[in-house]
Coordinates of C-alpha atoms and ligand atoms in Angstrom, one line a residue:
Chain A
M666 CA 91.6 130.4 80.0
L667 CA 94.0 130.7 77.1
K668 CA 97.3 130.3 78.9
L669 CA 99.7 129.9 76.0
K670 CA 98.3 132.8 74.0
E671 CA 101.3 133.2 71.6
V672 CA 101.5 129.6 70.5
G673 CA 100.8 129.9 66.8
Q674 CA 102.0 126.5 65.5
C675 CA 102.8 123.0 66.6
F676 CA 104.6 120.1 65.0
Y677 CA 104.2 116.3 65.2
P678 CA 107.6 115.0 64.0
N679 CA 107.9 111.3 63.0
T680 CA 111.5 110.8 64.1
I681 CA 113.7 112.0 66.9
E682 CA 116.1 113.4 64.3
E683 CA 113.3 115.5 62.9
A684 CA 112.2 116.6 66.4
A685 CA 115.8 117.8 67.2
K686 CA 116.1 119.5 63.8
L687 CA 112.8 121.4 64.3
L688 CA 113.9 122.4 67.8
K689 CA 117.2 123.8 66.5
E690 CA 115.5 125.6 63.6
S691 CA 112.5 127.1 65.4
G692 CA 114.6 128.9 68.0
E693 CA 114.3 130.2 71.6
D694 CA 110.5 130.3 71.9
T695 CA 110.0 126.6 70.9
R696 CA 109.3 123.8 73.4
I697 CA 109.3 120.1 73.3
V698 CA 106.1 118.8 75.1
G699 CA 106.5 115.8 77.4
G700 CA 103.4 115.4 79.6
G701 CA 102.8 119.2 79.2
L702 CA 102.1 119.6 83.0
H703 CA 104.8 122.2 83.7
L704 CA 104.2 123.9 80.3
T705 CA 100.5 124.4 81.1
A706 CA 100.5 124.9 84.9
F707 CA 103.3 127.5 84.7
P708 CA 102.9 128.9 81.1
N709 CA 105.6 131.0 79.7
P710 CA 103.9 133.6 77.5
A711 CA 106.9 133.8 75.2
I712 CA 106.4 130.3 73.8
K713 CA 105.3 130.4 70.2
T714 CA 105.9 126.8 68.9
L715 CA 105.3 123.4 70.4
I716 CA 106.7 120.1 69.4
F717 CA 104.8 117.0 70.3
L718 CA 106.6 113.7 70.6
N719 CA 103.4 111.5 70.1
N720 CA 104.7 109.8 66.9
L721 CA 108.2 109.0 68.2
K722 CA 107.2 105.8 70.1
L723 CA 109.3 106.9 73.2
N724 CA 106.7 105.3 75.4
Y725 CA 108.5 102.2 76.5
I726 CA 110.2 100.3 79.3
K727 CA 112.5 97.5 78.2
E728 CA 115.6 95.6 79.2
I729 CA 118.6 96.1 76.9
D730 CA 122.1 94.9 77.6
G731 CA 121.4 94.4 81.3
K732 CA 119.9 97.9 81.7
I733 CA 116.4 99.1 82.1
S734 CA 115.7 101.6 79.3
I735 CA 112.8 104.0 79.9
G736 CA 111.5 106.1 77.0
A737 CA 111.3 109.8 77.6
T738 CA 107.5 110.0 77.3
T739 CA 106.8 107.2 79.7
T740 CA 104.7 108.6 82.6
I741 CA 105.3 107.9 86.3
S742 CA 102.2 105.6 86.3
E743 CA 103.4 103.6 83.4
L744 CA 106.7 103.0 85.0
A745 CA 105.1 102.2 88.4
N746 CA 102.8 99.7 86.8
S747 CA 105.4 98.1 84.6
A748 CA 106.5 94.4 85.1
E749 CA 110.1 95.6 85.2
M750 CA 109.5 97.5 88.5
N751 CA 107.8 94.6 90.3
G752 CA 111.0 93.0 91.7
Y753 CA 113.3 95.9 90.9
L754 CA 115.3 96.8 94.1
K755 CA 112.7 94.7 96.1
G756 CA 109.8 96.7 94.7
N757 CA 111.0 99.8 96.6
V758 CA 111.2 102.0 93.4
K759 CA 107.6 101.0 92.5
K760 CA 106.4 101.9 96.0
L761 CA 108.1 105.3 95.7
L762 CA 106.6 106.0 92.3
Q763 CA 103.1 105.1 93.5
S764 CA 103.5 107.7 96.3
I765 CA 104.5 110.7 94.1
A766 CA 102.0 113.5 93.8
S767 CA 98.5 112.2 92.8
E768 CA 97.1 109.7 90.3
L769 CA 96.1 112.3 87.8
L770 CA 99.6 113.9 88.0
R771 CA 101.3 110.5 87.9
N772 CA 99.4 109.8 84.7
Q773 CA 100.8 113.0 83.1
I774 CA 104.3 113.6 84.4
T775 CA 106.9 112.1 82.0
M776 CA 110.5 111.0 82.6
G777 CA 111.8 113.3 79.9
G778 CA 109.8 116.3 81.2
S779 CA 111.0 115.7 84.8
V780 CA 114.7 115.4 83.8
A781 CA 114.6 118.5 81.5
Q782 CA 112.7 120.7 83.9
R783 CA 114.7 119.6 86.9
E784 CA 112.4 121.2 89.4
P785 CA 114.4 121.5 92.7
Y786 CA 111.6 119.5 94.4
S787 CA 111.3 116.8 91.7
D788 CA 111.1 113.3 93.2
I789 CA 112.0 111.8 89.8
V790 CA 115.3 113.8 89.7
T791 CA 116.2 112.7 93.3
M792 CA 115.3 109.1 92.4
L793 CA 117.3 109.1 89.2
L794 CA 120.4 110.7 90.9
T795 CA 120.2 108.2 93.7
L796 CA 120.0 105.3 91.2
R797 CA 122.9 106.8 89.2
A798 CA 120.9 106.7 86.0
D799 CA 122.2 107.6 82.5
I800 CA 120.4 110.2 80.4
V801 CA 120.4 109.6 76.6
I802 CA 119.8 112.7 74.4
H803 CA 119.6 113.0 70.6
D804 CA 121.1 116.1 69.0
G805 CA 119.6 115.4 65.6
E806 CA 122.7 113.4 64.4
K807 CA 123.7 111.1 67.2
E808 CA 122.8 109.8 70.6
I809 CA 124.8 111.0 73.6
K810 CA 124.8 109.0 76.9
T811 CA 125.7 110.9 80.1
P812 CA 125.6 109.9 83.7
I813 CA 122.8 112.1 85.3
S814 CA 125.1 113.8 87.8
D815 CA 127.5 114.9 84.9
F816 CA 124.4 115.9 82.9
Y817 CA 123.4 118.3 85.6
K818 CA 126.9 119.6 86.2
S819 CA 127.0 120.6 82.5
N820 CA 125.1 123.5 80.9
F821 CA 122.2 121.1 80.3
R822 CA 119.6 123.8 79.7
A823 CA 121.7 125.1 76.8
T824 CA 122.1 121.5 75.5
L825 CA 118.3 121.0 75.6
K826 CA 117.7 124.0 73.3
K827 CA 119.2 121.8 70.6
S828 CA 118.6 118.2 71.7
V829 CA 115.7 116.0 72.7
I830 CA 115.9 113.6 75.7
K831 CA 115.3 110.1 74.3
E832 CA 115.5 107.8 77.3
V833 CA 116.7 107.1 80.8
L834 CA 118.8 104.0 81.6
L835 CA 118.8 102.3 85.0
E836 CA 121.4 99.7 86.1
K837 CA 119.9 96.3 87.0
F838 CA 121.3 96.2 90.5
D839 CA 121.9 92.7 92.0
S840 CA 120.2 91.5 95.2
T841 CA 122.9 92.9 97.5
Y842 CA 121.7 96.4 96.6
K843 CA 119.1 98.2 98.7
F844 CA 117.1 101.3 97.8
G845 CA 115.0 103.6 99.9
M846 CA 113.6 107.0 99.3
K847 CA 111.2 109.2 101.3
R848 CA 109.4 112.4 100.5
F849 CA 107.8 114.9 102.8
T850 CA 104.6 116.8 101.8
R851 CA 101.8 118.5 103.6
N852 CA 99.2 116.8 101.4
A853 CA 98.9 114.5 98.3
T854 CA 99.0 117.3 95.7
D855 CA 101.6 119.5 97.4
I856 CA 105.1 119.6 96.1
P857 CA 107.7 117.9 98.4
L858 CA 109.3 120.0 101.0
L859 CA 112.2 117.5 101.2
N860 CA 113.1 114.2 99.6
F861 CA 115.9 111.9 100.5
G862 CA 117.1 108.8 98.7
I863 CA 119.8 106.1 99.6
L864 CA 121.1 103.3 97.3
A865 CA 123.7 101.0 98.9
Q866 CA 125.3 97.6 98.5
V867 CA 125.0 95.7 101.7
N868 CA 127.3 92.7 101.8
E869 CA 127.1 90.7 105.1
D870 CA 125.9 93.9 106.8
T871 CA 128.8 96.0 105.4
I872 CA 127.8 99.1 103.5
K873 CA 129.5 99.8 100.2
N874 CA 128.8 101.7 96.9
V875 CA 126.5 104.2 98.6
S876 CA 124.7 107.1 96.9
I877 CA 122.7 109.5 98.9
V878 CA 120.7 112.4 97.4
V879 CA 118.7 115.2 99.0
G880 CA 116.2 117.2 97.0
A881 CA 113.8 120.1 97.7
R882 CA 116.5 121.5 100.0
P883 CA 114.8 123.8 98.7
G884 CA 117.6 124.0 96.1
P885 CA 117.9 121.3 93.4
A886 CA 118.7 117.7 94.4
E887 CA 122.3 116.9 95.0
R888 CA 124.5 114.0 96.1
F889 CA 125.3 114.3 99.8
A890 CA 129.0 113.2 99.7
Q891 CA 129.7 113.6 103.4
A892 CA 126.9 111.3 104.3
E893 CA 128.1 108.8 101.7
E894 CA 131.6 108.9 103.3
F895 CA 130.0 108.5 106.8
L896 CA 128.3 105.2 105.8
K897 CA 131.2 103.7 103.7
N898 CA 132.3 100.3 105.1
K899 CA 130.2 100.7 108.2
T900 CA 128.2 97.8 109.6
L901 CA 124.4 98.1 109.3
S902 CA 122.8 98.2 112.8
K903 CA 120.2 100.0 114.9
E904 CA 123.0 102.0 116.5
L905 CA 124.4 103.1 113.2
A906 CA 120.9 104.2 112.0
E907 CA 120.6 106.3 115.1
E908 CA 124.1 107.9 114.7
F909 CA 123.5 108.4 111.0
G910 CA 120.2 110.2 111.6
K911 CA 122.0 112.6 113.9
F912 CA 124.9 113.1 111.5
V913 CA 122.5 113.9 108.7
E914 CA 120.5 116.4 110.7
E915 CA 123.7 118.2 111.7
N916 CA 125.4 118.2 108.3
V917 CA 122.7 118.2 105.6
D918 CA 122.9 121.3 103.3
V919 CA 119.4 122.7 103.5
A920 CA 117.9 126.1 103.9
G921 CA 114.6 127.6 105.0
D922 CA 112.0 129.1 102.7
I923 CA 108.4 130.3 102.8
R924 CA 107.1 126.7 103.3
V925 CA 109.4 125.3 106.0
G926 CA 112.4 126.5 108.1
K927 CA 116.0 125.2 107.9
E928 CA 116.0 123.4 111.2
Y929 CA 112.7 121.6 110.4
R930 CA 114.1 120.5 107.0
A931 CA 117.3 119.2 108.6
H932 CA 115.3 117.4 111.3
I933 CA 113.1 115.7 108.7
A934 CA 116.3 114.7 106.7
G935 CA 117.7 113.1 109.9
I936 CA 114.5 111.1 110.5
F937 CA 114.4 109.9 106.9
A938 CA 118.0 108.8 107.0
K939 CA 117.4 106.8 110.1
R940 CA 114.2 105.2 108.9
I941 CA 115.7 104.2 105.6
L942 CA 118.6 102.4 107.3
N943 CA 116.2 100.7 109.7
E944 CA 114.1 99.5 106.8
F945 CA 117.3 98.1 105.1
M946 CA 117.7 95.9 108.2
E947 CA 114.2 94.6 108.0
E948 CA 114.5 93.5 104.3
Chain B
M233 CA 93.9 124.3 63.4
K234 CA 91.4 121.4 63.5
V235 CA 91.5 118.5 65.9
H236 CA 89.5 115.3 65.8
Y237 CA 88.3 113.3 68.9
K238 CA 85.9 110.5 69.5
I239 CA 83.9 111.7 72.5
N240 CA 81.6 109.4 74.3
G241 CA 81.4 107.3 71.2
E242 CA 80.7 110.2 68.8
E243 CA 83.2 111.5 66.2
K244 CA 83.8 115.2 66.6
E245 CA 85.9 117.9 64.9
F246 CA 86.8 121.3 66.6
D247 CA 88.6 124.4 65.6
I248 CA 91.3 125.2 68.2
Q249 CA 94.3 127.4 68.8
P250 CA 97.5 125.3 69.1
G251 CA 98.1 126.5 72.7
E252 CA 94.6 125.8 74.0
L253 CA 93.8 123.6 76.9
L254 CA 91.5 120.6 76.4
L255 CA 89.3 121.7 79.3
D256 CA 88.5 125.0 77.5
V257 CA 87.9 123.3 74.1
L258 CA 85.5 120.8 75.6
R259 CA 83.5 123.2 77.7
R260 CA 83.2 125.6 74.8
N261 CA 81.7 122.8 72.8
N262 CA 79.1 122.1 75.6
Y263 CA 80.8 119.3 77.5
T264 CA 80.0 121.3 80.6
E265 CA 79.8 118.1 82.7
I266 CA 83.6 118.6 82.9
K267 CA 84.3 121.1 85.7
G268 CA 87.1 123.6 85.9
N269 CA 88.6 124.9 89.1
C270 CA 92.3 125.0 89.9
Y271 CA 93.8 125.0 86.4
L272 CA 96.9 123.4 87.9
G273 CA 96.2 119.7 87.8
T274 CA 95.7 119.5 91.5
C275 CA 91.9 119.3 92.2
G276 CA 90.8 116.6 89.7
A277 CA 87.4 118.3 88.9
C278 CA 88.3 118.4 85.2
A279 CA 89.3 114.7 84.8
V280 CA 88.2 112.7 81.8
L281 CA 89.4 109.4 80.3
I282 CA 91.9 110.0 77.4
N283 CA 92.6 106.8 75.6
E284 CA 91.4 105.0 78.8
V285 CA 93.7 106.9 81.2
A286 CA 92.3 109.4 83.7
K287 CA 93.8 112.8 83.1
A288 CA 93.3 116.4 84.1
T289 CA 92.0 118.3 81.0
C290 CA 93.2 121.7 82.5
T291 CA 96.8 120.7 82.1
T292 CA 96.4 118.8 78.8
L293 CA 97.0 120.6 75.5
A294 CA 94.1 120.0 73.1
A295 CA 96.5 119.7 70.2
Q296 CA 98.6 117.0 72.0
V297 CA 95.7 114.6 72.2
N298 CA 94.4 115.1 68.6
N299 CA 92.7 111.9 67.5
A300 CA 92.2 110.6 71.0
E301 CA 89.2 108.8 72.4
I302 CA 87.7 110.8 75.3
I303 CA 85.1 109.7 77.8
T304 CA 83.4 112.1 80.1
I305 CA 81.1 111.3 83.1
K306 CA 78.2 111.3 80.6
G307 CA 79.9 108.6 78.6
I308 CA 80.0 106.3 81.6
G309 CA 76.3 106.5 82.2
T310 CA 73.4 108.9 81.9
I311 CA 70.7 110.0 84.3
S312 CA 68.2 107.5 82.8
E313 CA 70.8 104.7 82.6
P314 CA 73.4 105.3 85.3
H315 CA 76.5 103.2 85.6
L316 CA 76.7 101.1 88.8
L317 CA 79.4 103.5 90.1
Q318 CA 77.1 106.4 89.7
K319 CA 74.2 104.5 91.4
A320 CA 76.6 103.6 94.3
F321 CA 77.7 107.2 94.7
V322 CA 74.0 108.3 95.1
E323 CA 73.1 105.4 97.3
K324 CA 76.0 105.9 99.7
G325 CA 75.6 109.7 100.1
A326 CA 79.0 110.2 98.3
V327 CA 77.6 113.3 96.4
Q328 CA 76.9 116.5 98.3
C329 CA 77.5 119.7 96.3
G330 CA 78.6 117.4 93.4
F331 CA 81.3 119.6 92.0
C332 CA 84.0 117.0 92.4
T333 CA 81.8 114.0 91.5
P334 CA 82.4 113.8 87.7
G335 CA 86.2 113.7 88.2
T336 CA 86.1 111.3 91.1
I337 CA 83.9 108.8 89.3
I338 CA 86.1 109.0 86.2
S339 CA 89.2 108.2 88.4
A340 CA 87.3 105.3 90.1
Y341 CA 86.1 104.0 86.7
A342 CA 89.6 104.0 85.4
L343 CA 90.7 102.0 88.4
L344 CA 88.0 99.4 88.1
K345 CA 88.6 98.9 84.4
N346 CA 92.2 97.9 85.1
N347 CA 91.7 96.2 88.4
P348 CA 88.2 94.9 89.2
D349 CA 89.4 93.7 92.7
P350 CA 91.3 96.6 94.2
T351 CA 92.5 96.9 97.8
E352 CA 91.4 99.8 99.9
E353 CA 94.8 101.3 99.4
D354 CA 94.4 101.0 95.6
I355 CA 91.0 102.8 95.9
K356 CA 92.4 105.6 97.9
R357 CA 95.4 106.0 95.6
S358 CA 93.1 106.1 92.5
I359 CA 91.2 109.1 93.8
D360 CA 94.1 110.9 95.6
G361 CA 94.0 113.6 92.9
N362 CA 90.3 114.3 93.3
L363 CA 89.8 116.8 96.1
C364 CA 86.4 116.9 97.8
R365 CA 85.5 119.7 100.2
C366 CA 82.2 118.1 101.3
T367 CA 82.2 114.3 101.9
G368 CA 85.5 113.8 103.8
Y369 CA 86.1 110.9 101.3
V370 CA 84.6 108.2 103.6
Q371 CA 81.4 107.9 101.6
Q372 CA 83.2 108.0 98.3
I373 CA 85.4 105.1 99.3
E374 CA 82.3 103.2 100.6
A375 CA 80.5 104.0 97.3
I376 CA 83.4 102.6 95.3
K377 CA 83.5 99.4 97.4
F378 CA 79.7 99.1 97.0
A379 CA 80.0 99.5 93.3
I380 CA 82.6 96.7 93.2
K381 CA 80.1 94.5 95.0
L382 CA 77.3 95.4 92.6
L383 CA 79.6 94.9 89.5
K384 CA 80.7 91.5 90.8
G385 CA 77.0 90.6 91.4
G386 CA 76.4 91.4 87.7
K387 CA 73.7 94.0 88.6
Ligands
FAD1376 C1 101.0 121.0 90.7 C2 102.2 120.1 90.4 C3 102.6 119.2 91.3 C4 103.8 118.4 91.0 N1 104.2 117.5 92.0 C5 105.3 116.7 91.7 C6 105.8 115.9 92.7 O1 105.3 115.8 93.8 N2 106.9 115.1 92.4 C7 107.5 115.2 91.2 O2 108.5 114.5 90.9 N3 107.1 116.0 90.2 C8 106.0 116.8 90.5 N4 105.5 117.7 89.5 C9 106.1 117.6 88.1 C10 107.3 118.5 88.0 O3 108.5 117.8 88.3 C11 107.4 119.1 86.5 O4 106.3 119.9 86.3 C12 107.6 118.1 85.4 O5 108.5 118.7 84.5 C13 106.4 117.7 84.6 O6 106.7 116.8 83.6 P1 106.0 116.9 82.2 O7 106.4 115.6 81.4 O8 104.6 117.2 82.3 O9 106.8 118.1 81.6 P2 106.5 119.2 80.4 O10 105.6 120.2 81.0 O11 106.0 118.5 79.2 O12 107.9 119.7 80.1 C14 108.7 120.4 81.1 C15 110.0 120.9 80.4 O13 110.7 119.9 79.9 C16 110.9 120.0 78.4 N5 110.8 118.6 77.9 C17 109.8 117.7 78.1 N6 110.1 116.5 77.5 C18 111.4 116.7 76.9 C19 112.2 115.8 76.2 N7 111.9 114.5 75.9 N8 113.4 116.3 75.8 C20 113.8 117.6 76.0 N9 113.0 118.4 76.7 C21 111.8 118.0 77.2 C22 109.8 120.9 78.0 O14 110.2 121.6 76.8 C23 109.7 121.8 79.2 O15 110.6 122.8 79.1 C24 104.4 118.5 89.8 C25 103.9 119.4 88.8 C26 102.9 120.3 89.1 C27 102.4 121.3 88.1
FES1377 S1 90.7 122.2 87.2 FE1 91.9 120.5 86.4 S2 92.7 119.6 88.1 FE2 91.7 121.3 88.9
FES1378 S1 80.7 116.7 97.0 FE1 81.2 118.8 97.2 S2 83.3 118.9 96.6 FE2 82.9 116.8 96.7

């Protein structure tokens, strides 16, 4: 089944500068290939040129200047199995990564491909927004670092017609920070029908510096500012978890689609919110 | 364009179109032990090892993995000399229609290469992308556990 019928050429640039230059020069019908999952599963017949990043050595996870730097072609499996994720936020990011999609898909989906594609249901996008990651792109001349929420507020699709994602940077949160994220699917290979992440600093049971993100709403993942405000300076307790679950169910900005109704999505969001706070207490 | 792979230990060169899928290139060149089904990366029937990692060939571009080392189910063991995983699948009744079997064994093989002592959770996770419509997975998990025992016994 020849899905990408019109592809007549492909390139294997040796540097990211060269990759960005090729992308700019080859025009609208050119695509960078990350894991290639989206490009092959949902092929766009207009694509004529492919740029492979194989020679760019963007397959890494390393610590630089107190940040965890993850190269764009790193797959979900590579990140999940990395030493850096073992103790990171008490192993909760690793646990999440291991639960995304299926092993074969985890072995293919890349960080760069997930950020660039920004599927509304992407667990990686919800996770990176919750963790307040930075995205580093290269425009052929220089690197540009942008907080992920600003990146998505900008016209990032236009930017990525001329730039290549180089890496994702994660803060090394100290032990007062807690992270939890849950995803709801009907089976292992189904796309999530809702995902919900919380990152919070908990100092002597007081909640600070919260980020809460909801994805697969079914619209794209977004910060849930009202819920962040609700939790700010509150004391972590069973009662708070209960109240917060109700608040989320009543206020979360979700809609219905062919897969699941609005009320059901809101109900799941409320359950996830409550469970994550309860898990924070058990840590 | 031409691509070069090492498949089951043999050097191979194929003519391909730059937008072709690895599954189509390999089946066209008689590696029909790799099955094709969903073409979406979701069933696992088309899995092979690419540079030691289990991947779906239906969502892998043949040009992207130029110069890769590829192992199919026949590279793990043959009918006359089966690998212990293959023996265990037969012995534990983990093969019914057999359509999913090459992909499932590839995923289990990749797991055991990296982790010879996996937990039940590790085993389930390693084959969670290999759909089986016949066995209900119970026999497959039993077979993988049995293979681990056989491998530890050095048989
Ligand atoms: C059946 C199926 C189930 C899935 N399930 C899940 C799931 O449960 N959870 C989840 O989080 N994701 C899931 N995904 C992955 C989904 O989020 C996207 O398909 C993701 O983009 C795949 O990543 P990739 O690296 O293969 O992207 P690719 O297909 O390689 O690329 C996607 C887009 O990003 C661009 N791109 C890639 N790399 C770069 C780069 N470095 N710089 C600039 N642009 C780049 C490409 O040009 C293309 O436009 C699923 C996908 C499929 C097909
Ligand atoms: S045919 Fe490749 S995963 Fe289904
Ligand atoms: S044995 Fe028939 S699909 Fe698995």
